Amino acid sequence: MSPTVDVNGTARHHESNATIFEIGDSDLSRLLERPRPVNIERKRSFDERSFSELSISSPPRQFYRNSENSSRVFDSILSPARSGISTPRSFTCVETHPIVAEAWVALQRSIVHFRGQPVGTIAALDHSTEELNYDQVFVRDFVPSALAFLMNGEPEIVKNFLLKTLRLQSWEKKVDNFTLGAGVMPASFKVLHDPVRNFETIIADFGECAIGRVAPVDSGFWWIILLRAYTKSTGDTSLAEMPECQRGIRLILTLCLSEGFDTFPTLLCADGCSMIDRRMGVYGYPIEIQALFFMALRCALLLLKQDEEGKDCADRIVKRLHALSFHMRSYFWLDIKQLNDIYRYKTEEYSHTAVNKFNVMPDSLPDWVFDFMPTRGGYFIGNVSPARMDFRWFCLGNCVAILSSLATPEQASAIMDLIESRWAELVGEMPLKICYPAMESHEWRIVTGCDPKNTSWSYHNGGSWPVLIWLLTAACIKSGRPQLARRAIELAETRLLKDHWAEYYDGKLGRYVGKQSRKNQTWSIAGYLVAKMMLEDPSHLGMISLEEDKQMKPHMKRSASWMC
């Protein structure tokens, strides 16, 4: 065993065996070369044109240095020794809030390098507490950072990240004596430096070190979504067309599209397989995974080459998309009419003409949902499975449903109506509730196993997460409600810098910094920057939003026969 030092200077030991991922210099230089020049004419889609027209910001003006400190911040970013990444253009081309300068500095400090190349951003730079796994580059955490860099015209770090995680996918992945599927993407990775050999290696976590030992189902979906965002932003299709990337996409989809005993087109998942990575009662068919699955399928359809393997995969994707969109729009959607229908459900129905197809017991309806549901509005509920409906609101799943066009235009508008009418509950004093409402007392003890981190109105159990503001902003712009996004951003700006970019907030209104919240949480920083840049230039939304598929089968009535 040889001593190693990670990127933050922590001494560690590891064995030089299969758990260490190393890349040859020739492979690295080939894969990380800059994109080939692409001679294309950028044409905005109908959606992108409408996004530009939605901008409600004032005309762009020069970056305002409101103090001597801001001047020093600006100068520090200009310094080439800071990160190797070019100066954020945001400072000179858009209207900025005074904390934007501080946000860019913090984001630059979070950059992780591997053999001289920027490959991601660390989860948090909080030296006041134990690092645990916050000193790693997480796939899901890097997404808002990647979008910030892309929007700022800095695609190199995003390309490097995509290639690095793609190579990690090729590892043999084992938990104890069980081998995971070839398509599983890592939850995170970490750069280790050997001071003796002056050599860097990477270690990755595919779930074997995670809480509960659960593989990250969302990582592969975020990777595909980010690859499409990179392609859309840069106009460079050469990365996605690489045989390695095409194979990576197919391997991820093979895990999801394989045949089995499923009777539903949704993905069956364990607790803790996504952003909510602890026991929170989201096992089954959680909305977050289904919405990301839908979006990843649509992105893959745009990225796959039309060769024999690509066409075969595309055919399977199209069939799944039709089934998945019908299922989600029909059975996961809840508005006041559907709530009343469930309240009046009959049970023990048999045959394909049954209305209560999942045999949900009306007495299982929670009391809070009747008061929470406005007359105008609706949302995709948290989970639907046999005899079980989770009526909790989950922010990420509903926002991604809008961005991917899983939600119809009418449903997207209804989700925005719900957020606006339930602003105090879902936004409060700090955007944005990860889920609502929180589980309390007996329910908390049974469902979470008395998890001390997920107590009521804290962390995943009704906590408020600033990172979600970028998803809210994107969904608001796409739905024609940019004023809601501006309201949320202005609210966040009163606290973020003062609270040192906290990871999450506690309390029904999100008034208090979370009891175990990390400071300088990178995705809180990046989420704010992405939201700010999208609001200033709504055309950025094109890289993370998909237009409605006009060829998608029309929405069918919930009472239609299962055999239709």
XYZ file of N, CA, C and O in Angstrom, residues 30-31 33 36 159 162-163 166-167 169-170 185 223 227 237-252 303-307 309-310 313:
152
model
N -6.073 11.755 -26.692
C -6.991 11.558 -27.810
C -8.411 11.930 -27.429
O -9.120 12.599 -28.174
N -8.834 11.499 -26.241
C -10.221 11.724 -25.838
C -10.495 13.147 -25.427
O -11.610 13.635 -25.574
N -9.065 15.898 -26.577
C -8.729 16.938 -27.547
C -9.938 17.845 -27.755
O -11.083 17.460 -27.563
N -13.623 19.332 -32.844
C -13.298 19.755 -34.195
C -14.193 20.918 -34.585
O -15.380 20.945 -34.227
N -16.934 18.622 -21.469
C -16.497 17.521 -22.330
C -15.598 16.561 -21.559
O -15.751 15.333 -21.657
N -17.712 14.416 -19.221
C -18.479 13.393 -19.937
C -17.593 12.218 -20.337
O -17.977 11.047 -20.200
N -16.390 12.514 -20.806
C -15.481 11.446 -21.205
C -14.944 10.675 -20.003
O -14.788 9.458 -20.054
N -17.625 8.439 -18.708
C -17.843 7.380 -19.693
C -16.804 6.275 -19.535
O -17.133 5.083 -19.598
N -15.549 6.657 -19.318
C -14.516 5.649 -19.119
C -14.720 4.890 -17.810
O -14.442 3.690 -17.709
N -17.528 4.135 -16.609
C -18.616 3.186 -16.852
C -18.076 1.823 -17.270
O -18.711 0.787 -17.008
N -16.918 1.804 -17.900
C -16.369 0.549 -18.410
C -15.744 -0.324 -17.325
O -15.330 -1.447 -17.586
N -23.615 3.960 -14.379
C -22.695 5.083 -14.263
C -22.361 5.315 -12.788
O -23.169 5.005 -11.915
N -26.292 11.829 -17.279
C -25.184 11.818 -18.241
C -25.701 12.007 -19.662
O -25.144 12.801 -20.438
N -25.029 15.242 -22.032
C -24.418 15.078 -23.354
C -25.236 15.810 -24.404
O -24.686 16.485 -25.287
N -21.226 17.897 -32.723
C -21.834 16.561 -32.653
C -20.783 15.457 -32.597
O -21.131 14.288 -32.423
N -19.511 15.822 -32.754
C -18.467 14.795 -32.838
C -18.335 14.001 -31.549
O -18.026 12.803 -31.582
N -18.560 14.639 -30.395
C -18.444 13.925 -29.129
C -19.516 12.848 -29.021
O -19.213 11.692 -28.725
N -20.761 13.221 -29.251
C -21.859 12.255 -29.146
C -21.741 11.150 -30.183
O -22.202 10.024 -29.957
N -21.111 11.442 -31.330
C -21.001 10.454 -32.395
C -19.819 9.507 -32.216
O -19.682 8.545 -32.979
N -18.972 9.762 -31.222
C -17.873 8.839 -30.952
C -18.430 7.446 -30.656
O -19.438 7.316 -29.962
N -17.808 6.391 -31.167
C -18.274 5.027 -30.882
C -18.397 4.754 -29.385
O -19.322 4.063 -28.952
N -17.461 5.306 -28.585
C -17.515 5.095 -27.138
C -18.774 5.708 -26.530
O -19.404 5.112 -25.648
N -19.146 6.913 -26.986
C -20.353 7.566 -26.459
C -21.614 6.844 -26.911
O -22.561 6.681 -26.128
N -21.635 6.427 -28.172
C -22.791 5.687 -28.676
C -22.983 4.388 -27.888
O -24.107 4.023 -27.515
N -21.882 3.710 -27.616
C -21.960 2.471 -26.832
C -22.412 2.766 -25.411
O -23.229 2.028 -24.844
N -21.902 3.866 -24.817
C -22.306 4.236 -23.457
C -23.790 4.495 -23.353
O -24.445 4.064 -22.397
N -24.350 5.190 -24.342
C -25.798 5.454 -24.353
C -26.566 4.144 -24.419
O -27.526 3.924 -23.665
N -26.152 3.257 -25.329
C -26.861 1.985 -25.487
C -26.776 1.121 -24.234
O -27.757 0.446 -23.863
N -25.627 1.153 -23.548
C -25.494 0.360 -22.327
C -26.437 0.871 -21.231
O -27.048 0.078 -20.506
N -26.552 2.174 -21.100
C -27.476 2.741 -20.115
C -28.904 2.332 -20.439
O -29.664 1.906 -19.558
N -29.588 11.720 -29.995
C -28.140 11.528 -30.017
C -27.694 10.273 -30.763
O -26.574 10.225 -31.271
N -28.544 9.257 -30.800
C -28.145 7.990 -31.408
C -27.978 8.120 -32.920
O -28.776 8.765 -33.601
N -26.930 7.497 -33.429
C -26.700 7.494 -34.874
C -27.680 6.528 -35.540
O -28.126 5.546 -34.939
N -27.970 6.785 -36.784
C -28.939 5.954 -37.502
C -28.264 4.780 -38.199
O -28.494 4.510 -39.381
N -27.403 4.074 -37.436
C -26.843 2.833 -37.960
C -27.718 1.675 -37.484
O -28.767 1.883 -36.863
N -27.368 -0.626 -35.100
C -27.555 -0.689 -33.647
C -28.380 0.491 -33.148
O -29.237 0.340 -32.272
N -28.113 1.665 -33.702
C -28.834 2.858 -33.283
C -30.306 2.801 -33.619
O -31.155 3.188 -32.812
N -32.179 0.408 -31.279
C -32.374 1.036 -29.971
C -33.436 2.124 -30.049
O -34.270 2.269 -29.160
